[in-house]
PDB file of C-alpha atoms in Angstrom:
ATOM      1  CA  UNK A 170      59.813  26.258 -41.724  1.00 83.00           C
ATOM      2  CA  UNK A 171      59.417  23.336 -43.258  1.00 87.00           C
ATOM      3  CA  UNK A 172      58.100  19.595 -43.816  1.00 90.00           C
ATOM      4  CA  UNK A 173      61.035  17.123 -42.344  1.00 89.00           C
ATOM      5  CA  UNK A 174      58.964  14.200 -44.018  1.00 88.00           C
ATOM      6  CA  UNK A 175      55.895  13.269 -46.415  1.00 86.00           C
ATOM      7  CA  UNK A 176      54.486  10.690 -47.930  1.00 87.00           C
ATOM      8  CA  UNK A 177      55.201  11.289 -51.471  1.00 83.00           C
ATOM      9  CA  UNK A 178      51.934   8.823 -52.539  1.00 85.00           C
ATOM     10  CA  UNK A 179      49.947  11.089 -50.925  1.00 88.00           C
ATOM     11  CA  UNK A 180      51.424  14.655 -51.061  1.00 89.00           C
ATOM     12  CA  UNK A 181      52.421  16.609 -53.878  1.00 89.00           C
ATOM     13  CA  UNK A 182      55.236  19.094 -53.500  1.00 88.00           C
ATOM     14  CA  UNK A 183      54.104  22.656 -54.554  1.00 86.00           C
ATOM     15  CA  UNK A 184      56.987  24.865 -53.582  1.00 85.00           C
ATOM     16  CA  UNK A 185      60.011  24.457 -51.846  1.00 85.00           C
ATOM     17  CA  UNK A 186      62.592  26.652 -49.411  1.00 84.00           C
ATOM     18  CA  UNK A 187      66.187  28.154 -50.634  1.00 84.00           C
ATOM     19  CA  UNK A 188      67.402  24.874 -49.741  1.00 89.00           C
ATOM     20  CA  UNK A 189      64.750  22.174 -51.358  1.00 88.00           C
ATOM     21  CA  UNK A 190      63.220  21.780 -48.413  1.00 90.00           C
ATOM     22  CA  UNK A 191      59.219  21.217 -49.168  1.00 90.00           C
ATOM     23  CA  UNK A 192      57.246  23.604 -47.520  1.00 88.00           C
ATOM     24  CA  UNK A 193      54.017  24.287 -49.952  1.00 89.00           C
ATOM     25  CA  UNK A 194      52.100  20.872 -50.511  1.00 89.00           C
ATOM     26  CA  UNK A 195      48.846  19.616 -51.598  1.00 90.00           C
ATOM     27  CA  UNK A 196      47.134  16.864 -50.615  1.00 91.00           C
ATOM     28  CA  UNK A 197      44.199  15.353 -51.804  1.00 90.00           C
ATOM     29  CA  UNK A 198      41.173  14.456 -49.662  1.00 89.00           C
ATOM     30  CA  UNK A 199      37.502  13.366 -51.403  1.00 87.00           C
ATOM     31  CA  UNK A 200      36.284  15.480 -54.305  1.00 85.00           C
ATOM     32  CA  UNK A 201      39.333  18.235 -53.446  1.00 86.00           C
ATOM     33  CA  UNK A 202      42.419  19.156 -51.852  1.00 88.00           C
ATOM     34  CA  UNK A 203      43.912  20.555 -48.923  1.00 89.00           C
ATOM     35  CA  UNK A 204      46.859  23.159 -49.557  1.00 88.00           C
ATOM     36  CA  UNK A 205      49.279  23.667 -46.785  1.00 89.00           C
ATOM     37  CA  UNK A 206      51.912  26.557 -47.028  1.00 88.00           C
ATOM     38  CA  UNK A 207      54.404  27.142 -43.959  1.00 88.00           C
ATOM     39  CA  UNK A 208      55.215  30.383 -44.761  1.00 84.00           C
ATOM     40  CA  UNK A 209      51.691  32.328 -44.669  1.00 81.00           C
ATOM     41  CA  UNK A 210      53.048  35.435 -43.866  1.00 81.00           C
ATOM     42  CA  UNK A 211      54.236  35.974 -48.029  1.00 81.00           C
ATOM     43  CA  UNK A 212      50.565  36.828 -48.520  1.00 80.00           C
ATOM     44  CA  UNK A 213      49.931  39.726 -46.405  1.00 82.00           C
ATOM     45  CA  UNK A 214      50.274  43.146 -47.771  1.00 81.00           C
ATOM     46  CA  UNK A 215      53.163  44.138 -46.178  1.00 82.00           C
ATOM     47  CA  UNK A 216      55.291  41.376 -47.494  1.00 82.00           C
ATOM     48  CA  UNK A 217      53.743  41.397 -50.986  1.00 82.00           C
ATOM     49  CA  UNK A 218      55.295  45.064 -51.197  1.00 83.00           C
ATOM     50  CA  UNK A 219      58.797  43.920 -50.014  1.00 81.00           C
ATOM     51  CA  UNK A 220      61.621  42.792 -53.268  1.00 77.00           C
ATOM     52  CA  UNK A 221      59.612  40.258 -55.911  1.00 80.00           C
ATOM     53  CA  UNK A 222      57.060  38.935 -53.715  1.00 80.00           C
ATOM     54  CA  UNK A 223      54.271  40.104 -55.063  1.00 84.00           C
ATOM     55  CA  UNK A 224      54.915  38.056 -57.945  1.00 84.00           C
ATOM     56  CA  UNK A 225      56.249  34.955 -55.814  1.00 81.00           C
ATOM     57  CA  UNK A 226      52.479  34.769 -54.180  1.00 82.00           C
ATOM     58  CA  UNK A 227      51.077  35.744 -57.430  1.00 84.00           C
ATOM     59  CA  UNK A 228      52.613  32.101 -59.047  1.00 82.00           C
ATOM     60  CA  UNK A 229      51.943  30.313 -55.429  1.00 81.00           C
ATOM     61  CA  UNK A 230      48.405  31.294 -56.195  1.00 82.00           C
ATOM     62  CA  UNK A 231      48.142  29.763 -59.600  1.00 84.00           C
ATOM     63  CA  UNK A 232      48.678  26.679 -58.500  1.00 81.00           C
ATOM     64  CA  UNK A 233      44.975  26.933 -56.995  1.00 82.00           C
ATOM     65  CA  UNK A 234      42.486  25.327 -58.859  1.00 81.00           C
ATOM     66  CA  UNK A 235      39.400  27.410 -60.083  1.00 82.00           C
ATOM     67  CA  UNK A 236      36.607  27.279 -58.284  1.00 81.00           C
ATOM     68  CA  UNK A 237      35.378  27.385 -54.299  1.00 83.00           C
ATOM     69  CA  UNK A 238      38.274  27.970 -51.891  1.00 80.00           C
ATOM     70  CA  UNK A 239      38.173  27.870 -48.194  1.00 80.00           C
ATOM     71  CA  UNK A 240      40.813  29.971 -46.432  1.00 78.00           C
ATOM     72  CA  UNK A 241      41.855  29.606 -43.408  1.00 75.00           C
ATOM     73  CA  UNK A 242      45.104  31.012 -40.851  1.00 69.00           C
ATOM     74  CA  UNK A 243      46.590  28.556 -38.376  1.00 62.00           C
ATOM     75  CA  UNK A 244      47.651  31.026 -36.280  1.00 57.00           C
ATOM     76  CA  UNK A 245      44.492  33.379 -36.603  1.00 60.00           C
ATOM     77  CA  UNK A 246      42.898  31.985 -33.490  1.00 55.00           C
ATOM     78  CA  UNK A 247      46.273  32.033 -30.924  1.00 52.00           C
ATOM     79  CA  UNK A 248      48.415  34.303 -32.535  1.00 50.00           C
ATOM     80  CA  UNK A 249      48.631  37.343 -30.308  1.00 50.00           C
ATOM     81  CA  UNK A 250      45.936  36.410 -28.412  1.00 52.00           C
ATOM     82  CA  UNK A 251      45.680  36.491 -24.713  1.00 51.00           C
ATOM     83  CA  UNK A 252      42.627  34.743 -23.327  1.00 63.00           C
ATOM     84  CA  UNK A 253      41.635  34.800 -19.163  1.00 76.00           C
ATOM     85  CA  UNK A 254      39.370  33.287 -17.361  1.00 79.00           C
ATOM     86  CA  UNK A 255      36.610  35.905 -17.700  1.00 82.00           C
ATOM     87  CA  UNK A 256      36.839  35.442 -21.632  1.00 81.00           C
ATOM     88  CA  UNK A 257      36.042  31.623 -21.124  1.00 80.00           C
ATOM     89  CA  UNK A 258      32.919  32.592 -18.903  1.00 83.00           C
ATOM     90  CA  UNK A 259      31.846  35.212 -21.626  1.00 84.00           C
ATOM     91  CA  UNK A 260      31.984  32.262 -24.249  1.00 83.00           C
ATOM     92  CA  UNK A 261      29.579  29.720 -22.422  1.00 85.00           C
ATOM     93  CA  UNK A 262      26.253  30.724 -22.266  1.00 87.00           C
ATOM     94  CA  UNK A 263      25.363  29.435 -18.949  1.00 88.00           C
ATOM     95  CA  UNK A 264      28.552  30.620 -17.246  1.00 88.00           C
ATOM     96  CA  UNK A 265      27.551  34.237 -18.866  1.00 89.00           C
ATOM     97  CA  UNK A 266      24.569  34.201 -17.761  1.00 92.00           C
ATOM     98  CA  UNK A 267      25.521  33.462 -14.028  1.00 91.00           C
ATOM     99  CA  UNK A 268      27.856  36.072 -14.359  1.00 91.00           C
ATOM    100  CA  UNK A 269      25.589  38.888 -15.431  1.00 92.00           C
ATOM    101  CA  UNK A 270      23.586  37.483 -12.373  1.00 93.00           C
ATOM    102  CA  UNK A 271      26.591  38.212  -9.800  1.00 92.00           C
ATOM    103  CA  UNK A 272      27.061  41.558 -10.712  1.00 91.00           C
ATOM    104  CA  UNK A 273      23.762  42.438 -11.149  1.00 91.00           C
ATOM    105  CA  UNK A 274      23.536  40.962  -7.639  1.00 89.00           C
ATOM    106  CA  UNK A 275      26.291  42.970  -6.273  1.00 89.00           C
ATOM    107  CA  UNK A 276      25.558  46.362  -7.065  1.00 87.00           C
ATOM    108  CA  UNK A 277      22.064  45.487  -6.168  1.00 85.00           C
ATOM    109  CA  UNK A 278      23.714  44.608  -2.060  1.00 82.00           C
ATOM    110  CA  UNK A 279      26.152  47.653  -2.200  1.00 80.00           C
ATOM    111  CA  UNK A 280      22.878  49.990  -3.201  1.00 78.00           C
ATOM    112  CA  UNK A 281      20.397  48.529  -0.503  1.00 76.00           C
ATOM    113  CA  UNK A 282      22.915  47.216   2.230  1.00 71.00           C
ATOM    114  CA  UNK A 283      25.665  49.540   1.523  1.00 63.00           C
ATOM    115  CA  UNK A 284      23.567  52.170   2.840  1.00 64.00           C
ATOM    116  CA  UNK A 285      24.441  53.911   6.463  1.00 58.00           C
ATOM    117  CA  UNK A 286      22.215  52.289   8.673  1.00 60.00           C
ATOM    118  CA  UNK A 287      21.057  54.868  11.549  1.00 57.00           C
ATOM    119  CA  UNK A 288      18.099  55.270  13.886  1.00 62.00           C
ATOM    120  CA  UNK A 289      15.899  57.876  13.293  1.00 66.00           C
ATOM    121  CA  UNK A 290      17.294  60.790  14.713  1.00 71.00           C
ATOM    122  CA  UNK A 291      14.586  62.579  17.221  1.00 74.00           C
ATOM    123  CA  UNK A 292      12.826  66.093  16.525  1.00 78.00           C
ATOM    124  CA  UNK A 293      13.563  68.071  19.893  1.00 74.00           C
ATOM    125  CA  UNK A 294      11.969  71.791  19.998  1.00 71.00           C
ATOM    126  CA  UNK A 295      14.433  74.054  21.148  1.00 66.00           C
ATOM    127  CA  UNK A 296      13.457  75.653  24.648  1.00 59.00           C
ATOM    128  CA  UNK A 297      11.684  78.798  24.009  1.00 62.00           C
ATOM    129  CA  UNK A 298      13.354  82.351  25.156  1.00 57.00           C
ATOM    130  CA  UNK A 299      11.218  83.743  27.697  1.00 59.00           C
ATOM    131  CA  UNK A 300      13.961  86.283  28.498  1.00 56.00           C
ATOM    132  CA  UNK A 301      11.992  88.878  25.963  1.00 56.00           C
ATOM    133  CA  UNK A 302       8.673  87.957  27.492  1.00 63.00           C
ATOM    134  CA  UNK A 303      10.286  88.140  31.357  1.00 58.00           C
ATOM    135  CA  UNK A 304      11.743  91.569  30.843  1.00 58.00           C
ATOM    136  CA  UNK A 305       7.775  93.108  28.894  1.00 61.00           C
ATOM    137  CA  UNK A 306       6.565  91.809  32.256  1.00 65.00           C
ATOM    138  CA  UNK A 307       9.381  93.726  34.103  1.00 58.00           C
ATOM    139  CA  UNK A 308       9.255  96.750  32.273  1.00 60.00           C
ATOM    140  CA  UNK A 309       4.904  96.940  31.824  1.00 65.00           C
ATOM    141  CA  UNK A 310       5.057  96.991  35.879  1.00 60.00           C
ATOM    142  CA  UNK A 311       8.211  99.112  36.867  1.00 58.00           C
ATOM    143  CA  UNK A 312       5.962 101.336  33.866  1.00 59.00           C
ATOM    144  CA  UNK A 313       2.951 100.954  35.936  1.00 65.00           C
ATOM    145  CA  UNK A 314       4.691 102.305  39.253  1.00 60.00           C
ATOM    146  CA  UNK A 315       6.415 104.987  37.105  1.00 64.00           C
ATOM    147  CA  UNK A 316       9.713 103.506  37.550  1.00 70.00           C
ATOM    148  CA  UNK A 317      10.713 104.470  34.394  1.00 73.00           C
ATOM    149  CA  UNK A 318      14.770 104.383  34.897  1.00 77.00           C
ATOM    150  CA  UNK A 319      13.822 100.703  36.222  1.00 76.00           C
ATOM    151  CA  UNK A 320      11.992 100.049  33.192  1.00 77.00           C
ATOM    152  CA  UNK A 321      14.652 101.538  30.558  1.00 79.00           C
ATOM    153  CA  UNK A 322      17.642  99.697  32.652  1.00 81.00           C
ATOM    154  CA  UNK A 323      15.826  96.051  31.754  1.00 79.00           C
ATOM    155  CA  UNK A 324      15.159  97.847  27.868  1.00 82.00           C
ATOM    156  CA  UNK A 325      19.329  98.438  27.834  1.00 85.00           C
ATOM    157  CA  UNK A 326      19.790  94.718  29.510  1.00 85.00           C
ATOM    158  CA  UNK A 327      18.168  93.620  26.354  1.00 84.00           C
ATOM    159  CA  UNK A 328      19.570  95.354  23.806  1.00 86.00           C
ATOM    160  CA  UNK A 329      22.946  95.073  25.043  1.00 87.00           C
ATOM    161  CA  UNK A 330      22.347  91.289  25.459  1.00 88.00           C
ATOM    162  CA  UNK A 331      21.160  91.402  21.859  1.00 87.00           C
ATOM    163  CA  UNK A 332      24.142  92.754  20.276  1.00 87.00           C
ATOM    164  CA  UNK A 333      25.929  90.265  22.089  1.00 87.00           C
ATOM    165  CA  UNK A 334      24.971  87.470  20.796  1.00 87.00           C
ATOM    166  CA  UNK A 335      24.020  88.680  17.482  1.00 87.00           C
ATOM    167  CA  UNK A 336      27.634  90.569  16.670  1.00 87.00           C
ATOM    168  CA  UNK A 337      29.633  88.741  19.041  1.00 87.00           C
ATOM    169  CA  UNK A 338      30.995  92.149  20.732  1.00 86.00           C
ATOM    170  CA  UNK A 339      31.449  93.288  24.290  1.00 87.00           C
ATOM    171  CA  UNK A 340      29.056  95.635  25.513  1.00 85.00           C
ATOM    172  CA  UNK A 341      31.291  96.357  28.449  1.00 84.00           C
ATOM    173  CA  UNK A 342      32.095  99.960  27.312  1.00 85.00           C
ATOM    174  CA  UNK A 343      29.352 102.181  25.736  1.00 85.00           C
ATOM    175  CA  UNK A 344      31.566 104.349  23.655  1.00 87.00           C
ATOM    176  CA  UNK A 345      32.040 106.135  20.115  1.00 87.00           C
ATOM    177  CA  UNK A 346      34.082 103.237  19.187  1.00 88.00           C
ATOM    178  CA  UNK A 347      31.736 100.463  20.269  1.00 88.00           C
ATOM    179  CA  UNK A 348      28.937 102.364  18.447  1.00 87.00           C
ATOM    180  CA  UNK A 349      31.386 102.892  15.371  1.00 89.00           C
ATOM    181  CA  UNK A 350      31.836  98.957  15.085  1.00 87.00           C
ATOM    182  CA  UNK A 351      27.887  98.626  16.047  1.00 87.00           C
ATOM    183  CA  UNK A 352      26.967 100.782  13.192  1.00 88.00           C
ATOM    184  CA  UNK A 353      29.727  98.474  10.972  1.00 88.00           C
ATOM    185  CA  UNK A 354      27.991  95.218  11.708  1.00 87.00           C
ATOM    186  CA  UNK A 355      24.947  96.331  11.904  1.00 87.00           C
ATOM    187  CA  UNK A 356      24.531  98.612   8.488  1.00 88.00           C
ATOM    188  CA  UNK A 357      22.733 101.292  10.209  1.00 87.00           C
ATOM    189  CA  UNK A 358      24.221 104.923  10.463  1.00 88.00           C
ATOM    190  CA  UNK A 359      26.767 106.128  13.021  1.00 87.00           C
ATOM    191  CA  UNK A 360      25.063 109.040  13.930  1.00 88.00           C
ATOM    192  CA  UNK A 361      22.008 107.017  14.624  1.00 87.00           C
ATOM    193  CA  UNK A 362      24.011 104.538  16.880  1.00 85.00           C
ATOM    194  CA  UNK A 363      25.791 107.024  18.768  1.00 87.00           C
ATOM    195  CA  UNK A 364      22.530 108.683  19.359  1.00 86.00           C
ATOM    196  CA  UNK A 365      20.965 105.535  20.947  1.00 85.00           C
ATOM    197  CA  UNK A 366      24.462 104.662  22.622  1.00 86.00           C
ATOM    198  CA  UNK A 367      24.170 108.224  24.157  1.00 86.00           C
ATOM    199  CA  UNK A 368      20.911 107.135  25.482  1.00 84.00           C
ATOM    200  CA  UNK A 369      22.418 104.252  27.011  1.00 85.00           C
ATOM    201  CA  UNK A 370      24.936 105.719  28.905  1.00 85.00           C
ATOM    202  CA  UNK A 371      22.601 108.414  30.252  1.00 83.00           C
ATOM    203  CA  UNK A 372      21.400 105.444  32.418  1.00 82.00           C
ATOM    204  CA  UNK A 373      24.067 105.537  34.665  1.00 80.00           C
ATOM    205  CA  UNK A 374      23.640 109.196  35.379  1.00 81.00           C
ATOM    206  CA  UNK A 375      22.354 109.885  38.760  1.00 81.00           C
ATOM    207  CA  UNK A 376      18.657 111.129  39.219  1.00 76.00           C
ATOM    208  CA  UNK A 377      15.469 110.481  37.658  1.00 75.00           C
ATOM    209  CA  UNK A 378      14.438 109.369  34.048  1.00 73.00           C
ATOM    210  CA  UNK A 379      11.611 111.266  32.854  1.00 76.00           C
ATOM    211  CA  UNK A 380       8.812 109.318  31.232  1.00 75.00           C
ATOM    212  CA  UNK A 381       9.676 111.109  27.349  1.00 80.00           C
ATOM    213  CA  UNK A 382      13.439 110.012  28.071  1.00 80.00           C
ATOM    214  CA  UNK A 383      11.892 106.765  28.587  1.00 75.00           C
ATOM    215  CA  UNK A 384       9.334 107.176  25.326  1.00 81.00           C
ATOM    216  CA  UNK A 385      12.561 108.378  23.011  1.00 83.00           C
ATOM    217  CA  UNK A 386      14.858 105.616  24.129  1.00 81.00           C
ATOM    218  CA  UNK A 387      12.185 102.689  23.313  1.00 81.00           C
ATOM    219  CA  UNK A 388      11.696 104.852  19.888  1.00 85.00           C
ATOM    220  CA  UNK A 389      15.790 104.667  19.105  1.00 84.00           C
ATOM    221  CA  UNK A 390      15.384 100.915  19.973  1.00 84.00           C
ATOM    222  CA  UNK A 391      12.563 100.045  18.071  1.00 86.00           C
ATOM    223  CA  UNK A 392      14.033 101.611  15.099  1.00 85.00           C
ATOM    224  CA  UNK A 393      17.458  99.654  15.678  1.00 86.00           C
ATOM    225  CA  UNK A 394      15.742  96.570  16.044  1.00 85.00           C
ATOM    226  CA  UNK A 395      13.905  97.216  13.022  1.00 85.00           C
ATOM    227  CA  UNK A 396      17.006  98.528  10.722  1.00 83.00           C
ATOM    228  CA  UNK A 397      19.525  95.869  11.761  1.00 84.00           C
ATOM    229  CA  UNK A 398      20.934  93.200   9.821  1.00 78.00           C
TER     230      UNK A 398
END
Protein backbone atom coordinates (compact mmCIF):
# COMPACT_ATOMS: atom_id res chain seq x y z
CA UNK A 1 0.00 0.00 0.00
CA UNK A 2 0.79 3.12 -0.84
CA UNK A 3 0.19 6.98 -1.71
CA UNK A 4 -0.14 7.19 -5.80
CA UNK A 5 0.02 11.11 -5.30
CA UNK A 6 0.65 14.08 -2.70
CA UNK A 7 1.02 17.37 -2.56
CA UNK A 8 4.55 17.80 -1.70
CA UNK A 9 3.70 21.66 -0.20
CA UNK A 10 1.70 20.12 2.09
CA UNK A 11 2.96 16.57 2.96
CA UNK A 12 6.16 15.51 4.13
CA UNK A 13 7.41 12.07 3.20
CA UNK A 14 8.33 10.02 6.37
CA UNK A 15 9.05 6.57 5.05
CA UNK A 16 8.80 4.94 1.95
CA UNK A 17 8.09 1.13 0.42
CA UNK A 18 10.98 -1.29 -1.17
CA UNK A 19 10.29 0.56 -4.20
CA UNK A 20 10.17 4.53 -3.13
CA UNK A 21 6.83 4.51 -3.07
CA UNK A 22 5.64 7.02 -0.04
CA UNK A 23 3.63 5.36 2.30
CA UNK A 24 4.43 7.10 5.93
CA UNK A 25 3.61 10.96 5.70
CA UNK A 26 2.95 13.83 7.86
CA UNK A 27 0.95 16.52 7.37
CA UNK A 28 0.49 19.49 9.18
CA UNK A 29 -2.87 20.83 10.37
CA UNK A 30 -3.12 23.98 13.15
CA UNK A 31 -0.80 23.80 16.15
CA UNK A 32 0.17 19.87 15.04
CA UNK A 33 0.25 17.18 12.67
CA UNK A 34 -1.48 14.33 11.39
CA UNK A 35 0.74 11.09 10.73
CA UNK A 36 -0.56 8.62 8.29
CA UNK A 37 1.21 5.15 7.92
CA UNK A 38 -0.31 2.48 5.37
CA UNK A 39 1.20 -0.27 6.77
CA UNK A 40 -0.19 -0.33 10.55
CA UNK A 41 0.12 -3.77 10.97
CA UNK A 42 4.41 -3.29 11.62
CA UNK A 43 3.32 -2.18 15.09
CA UNK A 44 1.56 -5.02 16.53
CA UNK A 45 3.38 -7.51 18.57
CA UNK A 46 3.40 -10.18 16.39
CA UNK A 47 5.14 -8.39 13.62
CA UNK A 48 7.54 -6.49 15.90
CA UNK A 49 8.91 -10.13 16.79
CA UNK A 50 9.27 -11.17 13.08
CA UNK A 51 13.26 -10.36 11.26
CA UNK A 52 14.36 -6.45 12.23
CA UNK A 53 11.10 -4.99 12.80
CA UNK A 54 11.21 -4.23 16.03
CA UNK A 55 13.77 -1.83 15.28
CA UNK A 56 12.06 -0.62 11.88
CA UNK A 57 8.91 0.65 14.20
CA UNK A 58 11.29 1.61 16.82
CA UNK A 59 12.91 4.49 14.11
CA UNK A 60 9.17 4.99 12.54
CA UNK A 61 8.41 6.03 16.06
CA UNK A 62 11.10 8.61 16.46
CA UNK A 63 9.94 10.52 14.00
CA UNK A 64 7.00 11.44 16.56
CA UNK A 65 7.32 14.52 18.17
CA UNK A 66 7.31 14.62 22.09
CA UNK A 67 4.46 15.35 23.63
CA UNK A 68 0.40 14.41 23.42
CA UNK A 69 -0.37 11.79 20.76
CA UNK A 70 -3.70 10.62 19.65
CA UNK A 71 -3.80 7.09 18.23
CA UNK A 72 -6.06 5.87 16.29
CA UNK A 73 -6.68 2.36 13.77
CA UNK A 74 -8.54 2.85 10.50
CA UNK A 75 -9.59 -0.39 10.40
CA UNK A 76 -10.40 -0.80 14.25
CA UNK A 77 -14.05 -0.04 13.76
CA UNK A 78 -14.81 -2.48 10.38
CA UNK A 79 -12.12 -4.74 10.47
CA UNK A 80 -13.59 -8.12 11.30
CA UNK A 81 -16.59 -6.82 12.29
CA UNK A 82 -19.97 -8.07 11.40
CA UNK A 83 -22.79 -5.75 12.38
CA UNK A 84 -26.91 -6.81 11.91
CA UNK A 85 -29.72 -5.19 12.28
CA UNK A 86 -30.29 -5.99 15.97
CA UNK A 87 -26.78 -4.33 16.74
CA UNK A 88 -28.10 -1.01 15.09
CA UNK A 89 -31.32 -1.19 17.37
CA UNK A 90 -29.04 -1.91 20.48
CA UNK A 91 -27.05 1.38 19.55
CA UNK A 92 -30.08 3.90 19.45
CA UNK A 93 -31.57 4.51 22.54
CA UNK A 94 -35.07 4.80 21.50
CA UNK A 95 -35.00 1.81 19.16
CA UNK A 96 -33.52 -0.15 22.43
CA UNK A 97 -35.84 0.82 24.38
CA UNK A 98 -38.82 -0.31 22.10
CA UNK A 99 -37.13 -3.38 21.83
CA UNK A 100 -36.81 -4.31 25.47
CA UNK A 101 -40.60 -3.33 25.31
CA UNK A 102 -41.44 -6.18 22.59
CA UNK A 103 -39.97 -8.82 24.36
CA UNK A 104 -40.93 -7.91 27.53
CA UNK A 105 -44.34 -7.83 25.82
CA UNK A 106 -44.05 -11.19 24.37
CA UNK A 107 -43.22 -13.38 27.06
CA UNK A 108 -45.69 -11.41 29.01
CA UNK A 109 -48.71 -12.87 25.99
CA UNK A 110 -47.08 -16.41 25.82
CA UNK A 111 -47.34 -16.52 29.96
CA UNK A 112 -51.03 -15.16 30.25
CA UNK A 113 -52.51 -16.16 26.73
CA UNK A 114 -50.34 -19.05 26.10
CA UNK A 115 -52.09 -20.74 28.78
CA UNK A 116 -54.67 -23.84 27.95
CA UNK A 117 -57.83 -22.28 28.10
CA UNK A 118 -60.55 -24.89 29.55
CA UNK A 119 -63.88 -24.72 31.35
CA UNK A 120 -63.98 -25.67 34.67
CA UNK A 121 -64.22 -29.19 34.76
CA UNK A 122 -67.41 -30.33 37.08
CA UNK A 123 -67.10 -32.19 40.60
CA UNK A 124 -69.49 -35.33 40.09
CA UNK A 125 -69.79 -37.72 43.35
CA UNK A 126 -69.40 -41.08 42.34
CA UNK A 127 -72.72 -43.19 42.90
CA UNK A 128 -72.52 -44.76 46.21
CA UNK A 129 -72.31 -48.83 46.53
CA UNK A 130 -75.32 -49.92 48.17
CA UNK A 131 -74.46 -53.51 47.20
CA UNK A 132 -72.75 -53.88 50.94
CA UNK A 133 -75.70 -52.17 52.54
CA UNK A 134 -78.38 -54.40 50.20
CA UNK A 135 -76.81 -57.69 51.12
CA UNK A 136 -76.65 -56.50 55.65
CA UNK A 137 -80.34 -56.07 54.84
CA UNK A 138 -80.46 -59.55 53.15
CA UNK A 139 -78.49 -61.34 55.48
CA UNK A 140 -80.00 -59.40 59.09
CA UNK A 141 -83.52 -60.93 57.76
CA UNK A 142 -82.70 -64.43 56.18
CA UNK A 143 -80.74 -64.20 60.07
CA UNK A 144 -83.97 -63.27 61.56
CA UNK A 145 -85.95 -66.32 59.95
CA UNK A 146 -82.91 -68.55 60.75
CA UNK A 147 -82.04 -68.96 57.24
CA UNK A 148 -78.67 -69.09 57.96
CA UNK A 149 -77.32 -71.01 54.61
CA UNK A 150 -79.41 -68.02 52.91
CA UNK A 151 -77.63 -65.61 54.89
CA UNK A 152 -73.92 -67.10 54.46
CA UNK A 153 -74.69 -67.65 50.48
CA UNK A 154 -75.19 -63.53 50.15
CA UNK A 155 -71.81 -63.34 52.85
CA UNK A 156 -69.84 -65.68 49.95
CA UNK A 157 -71.62 -63.41 47.03
CA UNK A 158 -69.70 -60.68 48.65
CA UNK A 159 -66.59 -61.84 49.30
CA UNK A 160 -66.21 -63.55 46.14
CA UNK A 161 -67.36 -60.32 44.39
CA UNK A 162 -64.69 -58.62 46.48
CA UNK A 163 -61.78 -60.51 45.40
CA UNK A 164 -62.92 -59.89 42.08
CA UNK A 165 -62.58 -56.71 41.68
CA UNK A 166 -59.91 -56.12 44.10
CA UNK A 167 -57.32 -59.01 42.59
CA UNK A 168 -58.78 -59.23 39.30
CA UNK A 169 -59.21 -63.23 39.61
CA UNK A 170 -62.00 -65.62 38.80
CA UNK A 171 -63.83 -66.91 41.57
CA UNK A 172 -65.34 -69.53 39.34
CA UNK A 173 -63.49 -72.46 41.05
CA UNK A 174 -63.01 -72.51 44.89
CA UNK A 175 -59.89 -74.55 45.01
CA UNK A 176 -56.31 -74.99 46.71
CA UNK A 177 -54.97 -73.19 43.81
CA UNK A 178 -57.34 -70.24 43.76
CA UNK A 179 -56.72 -69.92 47.54
CA UNK A 180 -52.84 -70.37 46.88
CA UNK A 181 -52.92 -67.23 44.44
CA UNK A 182 -55.57 -65.53 47.03
CA UNK A 183 -53.16 -65.89 49.81
CA UNK A 184 -50.28 -64.45 47.07
CA UNK A 185 -52.15 -61.25 46.39
CA UNK A 186 -53.52 -60.87 49.31
CA UNK A 187 -50.38 -61.37 51.94
CA UNK A 188 -52.34 -63.37 54.28
CA UNK A 189 -51.41 -67.11 55.06
CA UNK A 190 -52.38 -70.14 52.96
CA UNK A 191 -53.55 -72.09 55.62
CA UNK A 192 -55.80 -69.31 56.66
CA UNK A 193 -57.24 -68.95 53.04
CA UNK A 194 -57.78 -72.46 52.46
CA UNK A 195 -59.53 -72.57 55.72
CA UNK A 196 -62.06 -69.84 54.71
CA UNK A 197 -62.10 -71.27 51.00
CA UNK A 198 -63.11 -74.61 52.73
CA UNK A 199 -65.88 -72.72 54.25
CA UNK A 200 -66.95 -71.56 51.02
CA UNK A 201 -67.31 -74.56 49.30
CA UNK A 202 -69.18 -76.20 52.18
CA UNK A 203 -72.03 -73.98 50.81
CA UNK A 204 -72.82 -76.04 48.11
CA UNK A 205 -73.14 -79.11 50.24
CA UNK A 206 -76.62 -80.29 50.58
CA UNK A 207 -78.50 -79.82 54.00
CA UNK A 208 -78.63 -77.31 56.59
CA UNK A 209 -76.04 -74.67 57.88
CA UNK A 210 -75.99 -74.55 61.49
CA UNK A 211 -76.06 -71.12 63.08
CA UNK A 212 -72.00 -71.62 64.58
CA UNK A 213 -71.11 -72.65 60.84
CA UNK A 214 -72.70 -69.47 60.09
CA UNK A 215 -70.89 -67.52 63.30
CA UNK A 216 -67.24 -69.14 62.17
CA UNK A 217 -67.58 -68.29 58.52
CA UNK A 218 -68.45 -64.40 59.23
CA UNK A 219 -65.34 -64.76 61.85
CA UNK A 220 -62.85 -66.16 58.81
CA UNK A 221 -64.31 -63.20 56.79
CA UNK A 222 -64.00 -60.55 59.08
CA UNK A 223 -60.50 -61.46 59.71
CA UNK A 224 -59.75 -61.58 55.80
CA UNK A 225 -61.26 -58.40 55.31
CA UNK A 226 -59.31 -57.05 58.02
CA UNK A 227 -55.72 -58.71 57.04
CA UNK A 228 -55.88 -58.02 53.30
CA UNK A 229 -53.89 -55.77 51.33
Amino acid sequence: YYFESIDSTETEVLGSDRLDHPNFIKIPLGEGAIYIHLVPWIFTNYNILKADNASFASELLTQLPQGELIWDEYYKGIRHAFHTPLSFVLQNDALRWAYYTMVVGVFAFIFVEGKRRQRNIPIFVPLRNETLSFVGTLARLYYYHRHHKRVALQMRLHILEFIRTKYRLATGKLDDHFAEVVSRKAGIPEVEVKLLVNELRVLDVPGDFEEKQLMRLNERMERFYGRCR
